[in-house]
mmCIF file of C-alpha atoms and ligand atoms in Angstrom:
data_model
loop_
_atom_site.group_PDB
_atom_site.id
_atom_site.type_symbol
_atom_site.label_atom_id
_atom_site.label_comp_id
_atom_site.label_asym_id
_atom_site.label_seq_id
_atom_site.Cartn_x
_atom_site.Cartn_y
_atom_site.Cartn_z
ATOM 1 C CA UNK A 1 0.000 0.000 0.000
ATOM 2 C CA UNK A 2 3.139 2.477 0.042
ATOM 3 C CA UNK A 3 3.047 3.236 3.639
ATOM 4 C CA UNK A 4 6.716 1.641 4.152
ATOM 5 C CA UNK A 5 8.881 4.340 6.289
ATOM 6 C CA UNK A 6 11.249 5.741 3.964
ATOM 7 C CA UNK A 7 15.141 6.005 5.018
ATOM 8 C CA UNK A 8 16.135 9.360 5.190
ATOM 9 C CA UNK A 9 19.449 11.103 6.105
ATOM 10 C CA UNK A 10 19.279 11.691 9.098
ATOM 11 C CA UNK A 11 17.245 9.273 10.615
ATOM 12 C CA UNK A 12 18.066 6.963 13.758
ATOM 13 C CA UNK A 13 18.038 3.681 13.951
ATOM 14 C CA UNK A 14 16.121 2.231 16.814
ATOM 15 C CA UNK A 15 17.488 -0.031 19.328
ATOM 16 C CA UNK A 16 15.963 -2.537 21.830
ATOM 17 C CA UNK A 17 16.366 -0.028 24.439
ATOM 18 C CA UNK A 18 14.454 2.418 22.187
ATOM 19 C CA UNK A 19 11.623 0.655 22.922
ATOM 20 C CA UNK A 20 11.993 -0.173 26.494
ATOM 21 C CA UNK A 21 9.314 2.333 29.232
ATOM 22 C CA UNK A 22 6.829 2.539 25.982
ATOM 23 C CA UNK A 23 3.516 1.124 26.369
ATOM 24 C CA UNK A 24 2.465 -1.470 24.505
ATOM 25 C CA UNK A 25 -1.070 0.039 24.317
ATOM 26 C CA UNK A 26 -0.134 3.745 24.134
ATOM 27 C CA UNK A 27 -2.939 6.193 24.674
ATOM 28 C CA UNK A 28 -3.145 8.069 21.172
ATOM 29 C CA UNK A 29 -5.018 11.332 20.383
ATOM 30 C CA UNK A 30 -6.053 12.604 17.254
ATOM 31 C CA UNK A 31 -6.126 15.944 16.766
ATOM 32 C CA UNK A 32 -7.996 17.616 14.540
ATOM 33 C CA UNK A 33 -8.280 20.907 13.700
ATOM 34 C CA UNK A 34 -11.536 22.239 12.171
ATOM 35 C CA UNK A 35 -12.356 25.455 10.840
ATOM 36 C CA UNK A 36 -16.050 25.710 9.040
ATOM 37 C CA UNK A 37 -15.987 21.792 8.728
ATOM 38 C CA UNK A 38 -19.751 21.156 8.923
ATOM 39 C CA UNK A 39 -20.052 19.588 5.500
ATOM 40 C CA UNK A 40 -16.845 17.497 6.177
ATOM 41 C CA UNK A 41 -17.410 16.519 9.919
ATOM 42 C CA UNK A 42 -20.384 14.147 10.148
ATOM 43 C CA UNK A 43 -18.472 11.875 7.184
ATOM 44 C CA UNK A 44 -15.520 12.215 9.536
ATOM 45 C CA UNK A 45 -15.840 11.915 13.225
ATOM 46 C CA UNK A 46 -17.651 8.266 12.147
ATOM 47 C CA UNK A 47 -14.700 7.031 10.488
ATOM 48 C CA UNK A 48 -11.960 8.121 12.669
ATOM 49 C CA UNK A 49 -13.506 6.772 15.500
ATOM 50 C CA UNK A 50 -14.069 3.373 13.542
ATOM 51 C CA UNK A 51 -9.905 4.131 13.091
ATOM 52 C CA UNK A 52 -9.538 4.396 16.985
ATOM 53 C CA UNK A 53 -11.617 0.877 16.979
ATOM 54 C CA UNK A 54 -9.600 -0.749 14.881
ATOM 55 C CA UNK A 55 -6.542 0.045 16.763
ATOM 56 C CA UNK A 56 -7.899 -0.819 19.837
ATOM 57 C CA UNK A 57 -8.889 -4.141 18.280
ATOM 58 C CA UNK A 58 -5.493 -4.571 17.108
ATOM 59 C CA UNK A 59 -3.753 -4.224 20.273
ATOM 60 C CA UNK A 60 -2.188 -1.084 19.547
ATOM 61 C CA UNK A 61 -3.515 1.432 21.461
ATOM 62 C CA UNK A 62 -5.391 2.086 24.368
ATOM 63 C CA UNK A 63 -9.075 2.198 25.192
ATOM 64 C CA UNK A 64 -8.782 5.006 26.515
ATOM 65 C CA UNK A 65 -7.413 6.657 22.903
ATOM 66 C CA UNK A 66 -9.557 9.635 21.719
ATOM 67 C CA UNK A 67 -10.490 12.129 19.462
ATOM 68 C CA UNK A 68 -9.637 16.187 19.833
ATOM 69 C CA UNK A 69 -11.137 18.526 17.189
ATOM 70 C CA UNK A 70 -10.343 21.870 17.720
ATOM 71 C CA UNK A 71 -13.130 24.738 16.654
ATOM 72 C CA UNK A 72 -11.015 27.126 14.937
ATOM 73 C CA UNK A 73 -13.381 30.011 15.798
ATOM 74 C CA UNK A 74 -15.663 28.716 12.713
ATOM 75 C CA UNK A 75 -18.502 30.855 11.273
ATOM 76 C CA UNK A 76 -20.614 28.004 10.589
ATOM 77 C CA UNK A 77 -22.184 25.391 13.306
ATOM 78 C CA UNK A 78 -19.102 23.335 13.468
ATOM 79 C CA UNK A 79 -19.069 23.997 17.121
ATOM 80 C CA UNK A 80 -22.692 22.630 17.926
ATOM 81 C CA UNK A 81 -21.741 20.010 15.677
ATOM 82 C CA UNK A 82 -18.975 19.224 17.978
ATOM 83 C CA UNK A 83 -20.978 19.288 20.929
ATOM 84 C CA UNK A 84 -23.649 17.117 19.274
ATOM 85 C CA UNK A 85 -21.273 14.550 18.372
ATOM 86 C CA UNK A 86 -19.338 14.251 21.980
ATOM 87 C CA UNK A 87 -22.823 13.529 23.373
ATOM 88 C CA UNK A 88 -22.805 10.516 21.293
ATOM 89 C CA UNK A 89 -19.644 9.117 22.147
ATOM 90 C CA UNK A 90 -17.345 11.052 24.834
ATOM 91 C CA UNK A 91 -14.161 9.616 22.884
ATOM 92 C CA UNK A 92 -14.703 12.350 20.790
ATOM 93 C CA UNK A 93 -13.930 15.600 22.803
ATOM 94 C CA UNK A 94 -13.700 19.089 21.262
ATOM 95 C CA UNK A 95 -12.332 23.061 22.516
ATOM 96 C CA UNK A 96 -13.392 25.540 20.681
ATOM 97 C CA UNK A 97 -11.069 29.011 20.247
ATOM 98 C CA UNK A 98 -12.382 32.070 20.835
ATOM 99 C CA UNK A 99 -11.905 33.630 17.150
ATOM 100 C CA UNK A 100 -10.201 32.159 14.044
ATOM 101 C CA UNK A 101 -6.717 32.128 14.407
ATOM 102 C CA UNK A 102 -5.445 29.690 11.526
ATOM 103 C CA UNK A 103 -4.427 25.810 11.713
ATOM 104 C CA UNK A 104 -0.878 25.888 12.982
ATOM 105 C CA UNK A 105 -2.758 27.761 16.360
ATOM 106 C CA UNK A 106 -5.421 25.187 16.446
ATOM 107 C CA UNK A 107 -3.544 22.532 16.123
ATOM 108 C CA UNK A 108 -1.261 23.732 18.825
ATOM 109 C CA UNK A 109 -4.292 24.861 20.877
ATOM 110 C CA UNK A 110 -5.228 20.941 20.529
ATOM 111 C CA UNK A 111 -1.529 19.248 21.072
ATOM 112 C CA UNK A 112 -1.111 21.246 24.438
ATOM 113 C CA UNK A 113 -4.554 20.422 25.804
ATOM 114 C CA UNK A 114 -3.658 16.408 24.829
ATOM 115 C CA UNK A 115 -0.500 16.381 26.405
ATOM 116 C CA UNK A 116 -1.054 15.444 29.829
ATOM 117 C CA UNK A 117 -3.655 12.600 28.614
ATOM 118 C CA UNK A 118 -2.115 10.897 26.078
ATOM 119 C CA UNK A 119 1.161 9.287 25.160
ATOM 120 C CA UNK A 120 0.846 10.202 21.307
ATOM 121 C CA UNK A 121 -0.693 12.781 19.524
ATOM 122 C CA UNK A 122 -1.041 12.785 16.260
ATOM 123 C CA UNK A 123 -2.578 16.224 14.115
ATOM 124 C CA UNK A 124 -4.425 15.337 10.832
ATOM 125 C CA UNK A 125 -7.350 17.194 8.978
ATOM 126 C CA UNK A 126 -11.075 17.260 9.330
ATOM 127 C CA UNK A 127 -11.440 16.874 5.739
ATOM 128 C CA UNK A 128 -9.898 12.618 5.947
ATOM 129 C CA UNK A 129 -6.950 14.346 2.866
ATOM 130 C CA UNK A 130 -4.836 12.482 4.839
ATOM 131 C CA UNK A 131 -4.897 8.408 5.171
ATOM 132 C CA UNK A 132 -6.409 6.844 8.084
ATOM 133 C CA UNK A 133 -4.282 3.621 7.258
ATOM 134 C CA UNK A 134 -1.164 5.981 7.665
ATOM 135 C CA UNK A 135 -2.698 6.710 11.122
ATOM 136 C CA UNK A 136 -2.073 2.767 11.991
ATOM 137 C CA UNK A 137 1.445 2.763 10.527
ATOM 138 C CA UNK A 138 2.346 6.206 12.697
ATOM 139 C CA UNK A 139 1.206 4.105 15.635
ATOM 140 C CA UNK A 140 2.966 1.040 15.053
ATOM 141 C CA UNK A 141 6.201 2.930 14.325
ATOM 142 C CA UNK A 142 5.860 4.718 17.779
ATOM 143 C CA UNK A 143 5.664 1.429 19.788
ATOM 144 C CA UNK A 144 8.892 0.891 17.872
ATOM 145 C CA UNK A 145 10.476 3.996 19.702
ATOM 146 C CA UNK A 146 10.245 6.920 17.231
ATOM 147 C CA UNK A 147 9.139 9.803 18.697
ATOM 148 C CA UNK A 148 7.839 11.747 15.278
ATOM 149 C CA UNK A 149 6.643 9.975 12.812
ATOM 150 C CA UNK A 150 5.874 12.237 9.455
ATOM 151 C CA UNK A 151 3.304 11.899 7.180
ATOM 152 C CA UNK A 152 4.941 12.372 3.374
ATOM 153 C CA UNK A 153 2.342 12.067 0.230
ATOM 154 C CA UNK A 154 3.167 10.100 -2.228
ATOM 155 C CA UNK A 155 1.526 12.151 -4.845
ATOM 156 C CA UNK A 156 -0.011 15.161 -5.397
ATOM 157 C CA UNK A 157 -2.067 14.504 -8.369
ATOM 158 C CA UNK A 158 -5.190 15.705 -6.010
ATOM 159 C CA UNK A 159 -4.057 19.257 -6.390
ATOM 160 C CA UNK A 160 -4.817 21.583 -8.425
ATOM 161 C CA UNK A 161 -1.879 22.660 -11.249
ATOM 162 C CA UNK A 162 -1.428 26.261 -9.012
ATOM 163 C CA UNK A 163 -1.101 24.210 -5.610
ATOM 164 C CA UNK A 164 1.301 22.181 -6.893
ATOM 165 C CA UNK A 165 3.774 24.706 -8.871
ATOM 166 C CA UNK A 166 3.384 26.979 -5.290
ATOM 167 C CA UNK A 167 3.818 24.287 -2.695
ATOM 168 C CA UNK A 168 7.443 22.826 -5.157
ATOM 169 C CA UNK A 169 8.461 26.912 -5.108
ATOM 170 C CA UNK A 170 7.717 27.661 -1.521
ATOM 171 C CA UNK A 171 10.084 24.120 -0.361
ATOM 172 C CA UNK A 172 12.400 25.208 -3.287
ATOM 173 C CA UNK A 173 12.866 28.756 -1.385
ATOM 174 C CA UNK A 174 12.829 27.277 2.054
ATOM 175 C CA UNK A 175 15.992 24.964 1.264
ATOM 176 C CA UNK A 176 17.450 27.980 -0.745
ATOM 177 C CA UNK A 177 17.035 29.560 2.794
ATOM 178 C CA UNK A 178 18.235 26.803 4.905
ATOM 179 C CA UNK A 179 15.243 25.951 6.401
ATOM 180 C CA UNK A 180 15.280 22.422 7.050
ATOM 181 C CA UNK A 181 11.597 20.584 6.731
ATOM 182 C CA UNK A 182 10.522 17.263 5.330
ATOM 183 C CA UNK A 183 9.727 16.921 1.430
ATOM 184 C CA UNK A 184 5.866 16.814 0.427
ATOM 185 C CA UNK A 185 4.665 16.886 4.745
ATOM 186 C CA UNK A 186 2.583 19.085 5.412
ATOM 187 C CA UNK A 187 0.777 18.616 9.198
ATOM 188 C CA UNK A 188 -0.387 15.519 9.019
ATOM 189 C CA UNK A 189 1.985 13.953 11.954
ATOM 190 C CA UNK A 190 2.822 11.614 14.936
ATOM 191 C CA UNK A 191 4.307 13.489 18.040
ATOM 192 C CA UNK A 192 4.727 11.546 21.484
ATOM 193 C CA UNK A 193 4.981 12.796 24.758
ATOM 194 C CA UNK A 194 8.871 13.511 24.253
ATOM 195 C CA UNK A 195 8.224 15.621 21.508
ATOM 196 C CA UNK A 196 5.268 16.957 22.764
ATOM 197 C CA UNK A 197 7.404 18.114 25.831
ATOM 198 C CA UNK A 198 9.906 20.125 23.807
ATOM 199 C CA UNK A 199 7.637 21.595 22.298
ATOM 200 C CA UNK A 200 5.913 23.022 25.071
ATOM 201 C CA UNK A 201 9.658 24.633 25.617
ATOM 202 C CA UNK A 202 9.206 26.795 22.719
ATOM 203 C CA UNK A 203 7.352 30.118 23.423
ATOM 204 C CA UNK A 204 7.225 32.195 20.389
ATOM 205 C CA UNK A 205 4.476 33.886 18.464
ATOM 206 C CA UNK A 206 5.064 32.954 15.204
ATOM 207 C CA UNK A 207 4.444 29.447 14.982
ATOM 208 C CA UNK A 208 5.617 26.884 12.511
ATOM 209 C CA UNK A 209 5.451 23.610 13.457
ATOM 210 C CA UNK A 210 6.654 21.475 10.954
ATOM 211 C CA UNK A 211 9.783 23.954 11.275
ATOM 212 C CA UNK A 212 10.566 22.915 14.647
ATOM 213 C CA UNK A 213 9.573 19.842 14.676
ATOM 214 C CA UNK A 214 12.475 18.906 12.287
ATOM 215 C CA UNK A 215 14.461 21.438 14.823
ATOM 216 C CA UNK A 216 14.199 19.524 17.892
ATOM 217 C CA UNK A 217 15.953 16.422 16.565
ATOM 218 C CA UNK A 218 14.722 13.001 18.629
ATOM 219 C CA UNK A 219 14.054 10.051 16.333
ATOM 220 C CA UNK A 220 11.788 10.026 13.666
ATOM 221 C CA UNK A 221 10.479 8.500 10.396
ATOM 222 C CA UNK A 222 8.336 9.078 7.915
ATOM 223 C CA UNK A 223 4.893 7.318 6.408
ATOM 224 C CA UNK A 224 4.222 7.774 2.371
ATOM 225 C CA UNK A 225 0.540 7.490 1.877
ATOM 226 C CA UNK A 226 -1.568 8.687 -0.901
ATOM 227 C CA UNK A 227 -3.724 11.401 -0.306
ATOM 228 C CA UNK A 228 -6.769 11.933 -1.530
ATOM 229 C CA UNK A 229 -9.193 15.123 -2.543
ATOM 230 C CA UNK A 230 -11.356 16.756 0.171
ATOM 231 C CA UNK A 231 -14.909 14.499 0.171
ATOM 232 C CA UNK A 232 -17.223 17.795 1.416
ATOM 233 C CA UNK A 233 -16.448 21.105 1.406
ATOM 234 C CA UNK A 234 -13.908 23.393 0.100
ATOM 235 C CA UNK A 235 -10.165 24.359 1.247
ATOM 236 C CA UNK A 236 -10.298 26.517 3.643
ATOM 237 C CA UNK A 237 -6.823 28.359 2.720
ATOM 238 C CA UNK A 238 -7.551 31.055 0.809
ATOM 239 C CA UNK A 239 -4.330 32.103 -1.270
ATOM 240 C CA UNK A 240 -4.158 34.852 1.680
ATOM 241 C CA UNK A 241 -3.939 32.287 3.862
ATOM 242 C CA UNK A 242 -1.644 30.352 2.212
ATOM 243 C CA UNK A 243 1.457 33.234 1.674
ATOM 244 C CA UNK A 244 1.072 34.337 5.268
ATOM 245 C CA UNK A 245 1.869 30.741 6.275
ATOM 246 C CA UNK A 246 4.662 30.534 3.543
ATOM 247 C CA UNK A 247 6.394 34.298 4.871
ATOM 248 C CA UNK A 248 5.709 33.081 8.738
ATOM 249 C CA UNK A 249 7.260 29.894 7.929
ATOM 250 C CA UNK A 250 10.561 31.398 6.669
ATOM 251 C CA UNK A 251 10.729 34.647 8.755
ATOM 252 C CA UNK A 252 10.212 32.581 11.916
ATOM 253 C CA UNK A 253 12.960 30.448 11.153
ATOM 254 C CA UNK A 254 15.685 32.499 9.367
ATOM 255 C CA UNK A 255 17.322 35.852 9.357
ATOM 256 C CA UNK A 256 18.915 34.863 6.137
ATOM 257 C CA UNK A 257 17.252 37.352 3.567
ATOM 258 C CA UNK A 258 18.859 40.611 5.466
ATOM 259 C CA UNK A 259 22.111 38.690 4.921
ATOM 260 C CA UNK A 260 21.437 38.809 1.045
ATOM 261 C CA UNK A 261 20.624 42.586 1.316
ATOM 262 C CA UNK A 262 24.323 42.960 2.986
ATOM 263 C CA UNK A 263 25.547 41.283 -0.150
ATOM 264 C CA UNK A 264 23.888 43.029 -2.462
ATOM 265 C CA UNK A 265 25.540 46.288 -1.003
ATOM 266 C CA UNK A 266 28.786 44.365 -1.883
ATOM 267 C CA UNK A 267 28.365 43.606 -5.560
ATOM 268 C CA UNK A 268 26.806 46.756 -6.069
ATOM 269 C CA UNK A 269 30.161 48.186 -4.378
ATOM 270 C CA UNK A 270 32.352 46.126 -6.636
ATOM 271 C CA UNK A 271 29.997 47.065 -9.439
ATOM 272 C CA UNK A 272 30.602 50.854 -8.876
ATOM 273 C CA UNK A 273 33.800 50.496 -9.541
ATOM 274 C CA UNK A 274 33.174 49.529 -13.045
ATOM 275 C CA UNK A 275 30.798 52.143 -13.833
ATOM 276 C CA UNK A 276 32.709 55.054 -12.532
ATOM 277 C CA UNK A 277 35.724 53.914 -14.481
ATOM 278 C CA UNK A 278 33.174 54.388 -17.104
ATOM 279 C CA UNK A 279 31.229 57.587 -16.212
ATOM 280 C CA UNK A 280 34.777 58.908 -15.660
ATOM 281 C CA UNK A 281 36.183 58.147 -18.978
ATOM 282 C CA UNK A 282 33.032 59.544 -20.870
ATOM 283 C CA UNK A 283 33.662 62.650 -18.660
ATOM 284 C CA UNK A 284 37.342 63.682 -19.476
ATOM 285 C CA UNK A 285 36.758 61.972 -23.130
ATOM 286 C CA UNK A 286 34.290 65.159 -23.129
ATOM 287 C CA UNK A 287 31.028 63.374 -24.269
ATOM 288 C CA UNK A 288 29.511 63.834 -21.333
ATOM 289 C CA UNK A 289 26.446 66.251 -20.038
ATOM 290 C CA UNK A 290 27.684 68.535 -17.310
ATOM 291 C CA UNK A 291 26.471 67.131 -13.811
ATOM 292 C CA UNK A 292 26.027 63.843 -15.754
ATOM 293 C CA UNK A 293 29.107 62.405 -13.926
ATOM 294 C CA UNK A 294 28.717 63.727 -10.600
ATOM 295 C CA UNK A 295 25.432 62.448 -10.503
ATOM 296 C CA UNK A 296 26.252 58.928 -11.342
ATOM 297 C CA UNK A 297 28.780 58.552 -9.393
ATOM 298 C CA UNK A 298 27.104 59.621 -5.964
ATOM 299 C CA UNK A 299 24.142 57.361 -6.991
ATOM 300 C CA UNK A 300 26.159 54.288 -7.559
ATOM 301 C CA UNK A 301 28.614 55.009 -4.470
ATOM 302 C CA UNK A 302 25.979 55.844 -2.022
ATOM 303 C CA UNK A 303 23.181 53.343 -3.406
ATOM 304 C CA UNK A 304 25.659 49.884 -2.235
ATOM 305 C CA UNK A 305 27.038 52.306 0.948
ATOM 306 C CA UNK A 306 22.812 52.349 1.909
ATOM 307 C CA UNK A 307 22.414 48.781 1.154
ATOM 308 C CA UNK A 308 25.915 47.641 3.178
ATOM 309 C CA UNK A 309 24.562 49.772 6.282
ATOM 310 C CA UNK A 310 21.130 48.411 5.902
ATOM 311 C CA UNK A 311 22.764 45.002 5.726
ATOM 312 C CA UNK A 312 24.825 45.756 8.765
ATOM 313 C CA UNK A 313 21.784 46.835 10.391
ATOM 314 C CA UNK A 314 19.990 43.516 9.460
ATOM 315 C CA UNK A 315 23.081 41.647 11.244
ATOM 316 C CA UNK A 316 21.635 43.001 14.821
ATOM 317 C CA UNK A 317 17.870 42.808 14.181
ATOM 318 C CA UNK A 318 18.812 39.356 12.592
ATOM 319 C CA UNK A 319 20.734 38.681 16.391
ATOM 320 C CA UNK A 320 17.846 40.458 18.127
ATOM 321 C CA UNK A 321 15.276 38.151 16.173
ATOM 322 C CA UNK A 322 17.015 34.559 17.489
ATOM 323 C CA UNK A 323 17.206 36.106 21.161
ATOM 324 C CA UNK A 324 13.840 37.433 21.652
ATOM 325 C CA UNK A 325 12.279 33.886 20.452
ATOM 326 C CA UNK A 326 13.969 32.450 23.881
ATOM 327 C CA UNK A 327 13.975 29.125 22.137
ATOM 328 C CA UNK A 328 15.680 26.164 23.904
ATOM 329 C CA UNK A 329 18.998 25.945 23.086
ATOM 330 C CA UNK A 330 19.434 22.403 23.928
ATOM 331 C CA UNK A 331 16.430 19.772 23.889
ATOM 332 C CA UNK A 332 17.555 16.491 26.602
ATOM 333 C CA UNK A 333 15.693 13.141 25.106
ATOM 334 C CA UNK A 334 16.261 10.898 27.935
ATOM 335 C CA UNK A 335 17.999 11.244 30.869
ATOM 336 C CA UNK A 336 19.477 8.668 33.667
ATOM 337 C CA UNK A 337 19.421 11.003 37.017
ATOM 338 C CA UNK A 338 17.601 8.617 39.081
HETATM 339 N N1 LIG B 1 -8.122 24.948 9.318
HETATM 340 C C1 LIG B 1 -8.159 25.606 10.546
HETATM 341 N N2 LIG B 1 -8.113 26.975 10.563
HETATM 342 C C2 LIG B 1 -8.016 27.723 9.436
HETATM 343 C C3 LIG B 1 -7.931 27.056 8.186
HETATM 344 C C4 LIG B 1 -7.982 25.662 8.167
HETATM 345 O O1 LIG B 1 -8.259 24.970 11.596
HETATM 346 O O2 LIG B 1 -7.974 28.946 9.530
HETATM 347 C C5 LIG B 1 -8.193 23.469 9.282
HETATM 348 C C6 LIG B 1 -9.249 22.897 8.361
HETATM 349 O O3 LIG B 1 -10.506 22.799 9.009
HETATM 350 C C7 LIG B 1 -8.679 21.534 8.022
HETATM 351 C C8 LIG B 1 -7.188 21.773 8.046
HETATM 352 O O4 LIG B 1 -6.982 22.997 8.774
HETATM 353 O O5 LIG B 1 -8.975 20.552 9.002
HETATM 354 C C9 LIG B 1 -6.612 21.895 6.644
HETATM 355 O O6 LIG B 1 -7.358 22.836 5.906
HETATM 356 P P1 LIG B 1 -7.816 22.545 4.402
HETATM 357 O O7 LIG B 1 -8.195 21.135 4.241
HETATM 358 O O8 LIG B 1 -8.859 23.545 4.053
HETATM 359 O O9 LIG B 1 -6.479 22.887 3.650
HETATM 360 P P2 LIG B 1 -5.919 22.164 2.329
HETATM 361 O O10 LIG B 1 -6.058 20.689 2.516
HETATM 362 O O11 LIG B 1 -6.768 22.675 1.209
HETATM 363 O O12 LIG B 1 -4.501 22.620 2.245
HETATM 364 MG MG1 LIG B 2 -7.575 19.670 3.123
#
C-alpha cells in the first residue's frame, strides 16, 4: 500500500532499548483541527472513530485513545456540531477558540490540551486528505520507539496545477534559505509525549510547526501514503492564507534574507567600480552632459554604501530576532538522574 517508512538522512536507527518504558497500548489522540468543517465533519468523526476501533482491536492502542477537534473560531455550526457529536460518544472531545486564528494555532491549541492525557498525539485534517491507514502505521512505528513519525504524500495529483507549482516553489525557497523541513509533509503527523514536551519549551508567536519539529531532533520517520481530494467542502486556505503561512514559515525560522541585502551592497560596491571607471572616462573623453558624472557617481557610491549599512543593520535585528524567540537551546531526550 506504500506506507513503508522511507530512510532518510538523518534518521536513527532504533534499538531494543528504544523501545523499552513505551507502552504497549499507548494512549493516542487525534487531533484535529476544524475550521467551518460542517459539511466534512459528520463523514468524519464516524470514520476516525471506527480508526480508533480498529486500533484498539489490534492491540495497539489504548481504550482510553480519543479524538480532539479543535473549533477554529468557525462561522458556521461546526461547534454545535462538535458538541452534538461528543454527546454521542465522549471519545470524541472538542475546545473551541475564541476567534479564528489559523491551523498551525489550532492545532497547537489541541496538542497542548492532549498532552497530559495521552502518550501520542497525532494532528491530521477534518477533511480525511490524509490516510487513516497511515494513522495505523504512525502508531505502530511509535511502539517501535520513534518519537515523530511524518506523514509524506506520495503524490499530489489531487491538487490543483497552481497548488502544486506553489507548494514545489515555496520548499524550493525554504531549502534555498536553509530551512530544514521534510519533502511533500505538510501537518499531518505523529508526536509523542517527548516531543510533545519540547515543544511546550518553545514560546514564540510565530508558529511553525513542521519547522521545529524537524528542529528539535529526537528520532523520527516518515509514512508515504496517498492522499486523496477533500470528500465535502472546500479548502479553507484562501491564497491569503496560504502566503502568510509561507512568509511566517521562513521569517520565523531564518534571518537569512537581510544577509542577502548585505551582499547586495557588496556587488553593487564592486559594481561601482566599473561604472565610474566608465562615467569617468566619458567625462574627461568630453562626451559627457555637465552634472552627468557627478550624478552617477554619488548614486552608484551611495546606493551599495545604503544597502551595506542596511545590511549591517539587518546583522543586529537578525541577532535580536534569534534572542527574543527564547527558544531552547538544547532539547535532553532521555535522561538517567535517578
Ligand atoms: N483549518 C483551521 N483553521 C483555518 C484554516 C484551516 O483549523 O484557519 C483546518 C481545516 O478545518 C482543516 C485543516 O486545517 O482541518 C486543513 O485545511 P484545508 O483542508 O482547508 O487545507 P488544504 O487541505 O486545502 O490545504
Ligand atoms: Mg484539506
Amino acid at each position: 500500500h506504500g506506507l513503508a517508512p522511507q530512510p532518510m538522512q538523518n534518521e536513527h536507527p532504533i534499538t531494543a532499548e528504544a523501545t523499552a518504558g513505551r507502552r504497549e497500548r499507548p494512549v493516542v489522540a487525534l487531533v484535529v483541527p476544524c475550521y467551518n468543517e460542517e459539511e466534512m465533519l459528520p463523514v468524519s468523526a464516524p470514520q476516525l472513530l471506527a480508526l480508533l476501533d480498529g486500533m484498539v482491536a489490534e492491540g495497539i492502542a489504548s481504550a482510553d485513545s480519543f479524538i480532539l477537534c479543535v473549533d477554529d473560531g468557525s462561522r458556521d455550526g461546526t461547534w454545535e456540531l462538535i458538541g452534538r457529536l461528543h454527546s454521542e460518544d465522549h471519545r470524541l472531545k472538542g475546545i473551541t477558540l475564541a476567534h479564528n486564528r489559523g491551523q498551525q494555532s489550532a492545532m497547537l491549541a489541541g496538542l497542548m490540551t492532549v498532552r497530559p492525557m495521552a502518550d501520542a498525539a497525532i494532528t491530521i485534517d477534518a477533511d480525511l486528505q490524509d490516510s487513516p491507514q497511515a494513522v495505523v502505521e504512525m502508531v505502530r512505528l511509535y511502539r517501535l520507539g520513534y518519537d515523530i513519525v511524518y506523514g509524506v504524500r506520495a503524490s499530489r495529483s489531487s491538487d490543483s496545477f497552481y497548488k502544486r507549482a506553489s507548494a514545489r516553489a515555496f520548499y524550493k525557497l525554504q531549502n534555498a534559505l536553509g530551512l530544514e523541513t521534510i519533502y511533500d509533509h505538510s501537518e499531518f503527523r505523529l508526536m509523542g509525549r517527548r516531543a510533545l514536551d519540547i515543544l511546550e519549551e518553545y514560546p514564540e508567536r510565530n508558529l511553525f510547526i513542521r519547522g521545529i519539529m524537524t528542529s528539535i531532533g529526537l528520532k523520527w520517520t516518515t509514512v508515504t501514503y496517498d492522499r486523496c481530494a477533500r470528500a465535502a467542502g472546500e479548502t479553507k486556505y484562501s491564497f491569503g492564507k496560504l502566503l502568510s503561512l509561507s512568509v511566517d514559515g521562513i521569517t520565523s525560522f531564518t534571518a537569512k534574507p537581510m544577509r542577502l541585502i548585505f551582499g547586495l551592497g557588496l556587488v553593487l560596491l564592486l559594481l561601482d567600480i566599473v561604472i565610474s571607471a566608465w562615467v569617468l572616462i566619458s567625462h574627461f573623453g568630453g562626451n559627457a552632459m555637465s552634472g552627468w558624472a557627478s550624478l552617477m557617481l554619488s548614486i552608484w557610491f551611495l546606493g551599495s554604501i545604503i544597502l551595506i549599512a542596511l545590511g549591517i543593520i539587518g546583522e543586529y535585528v537578525g541577532k535580536i530576532f534569534t534572542e527574543v524567540k527564547r527558544r531552547p537551546r538544547y532539547n535532553i531526550a532521555e535522561s538517567l538522574m535517578d
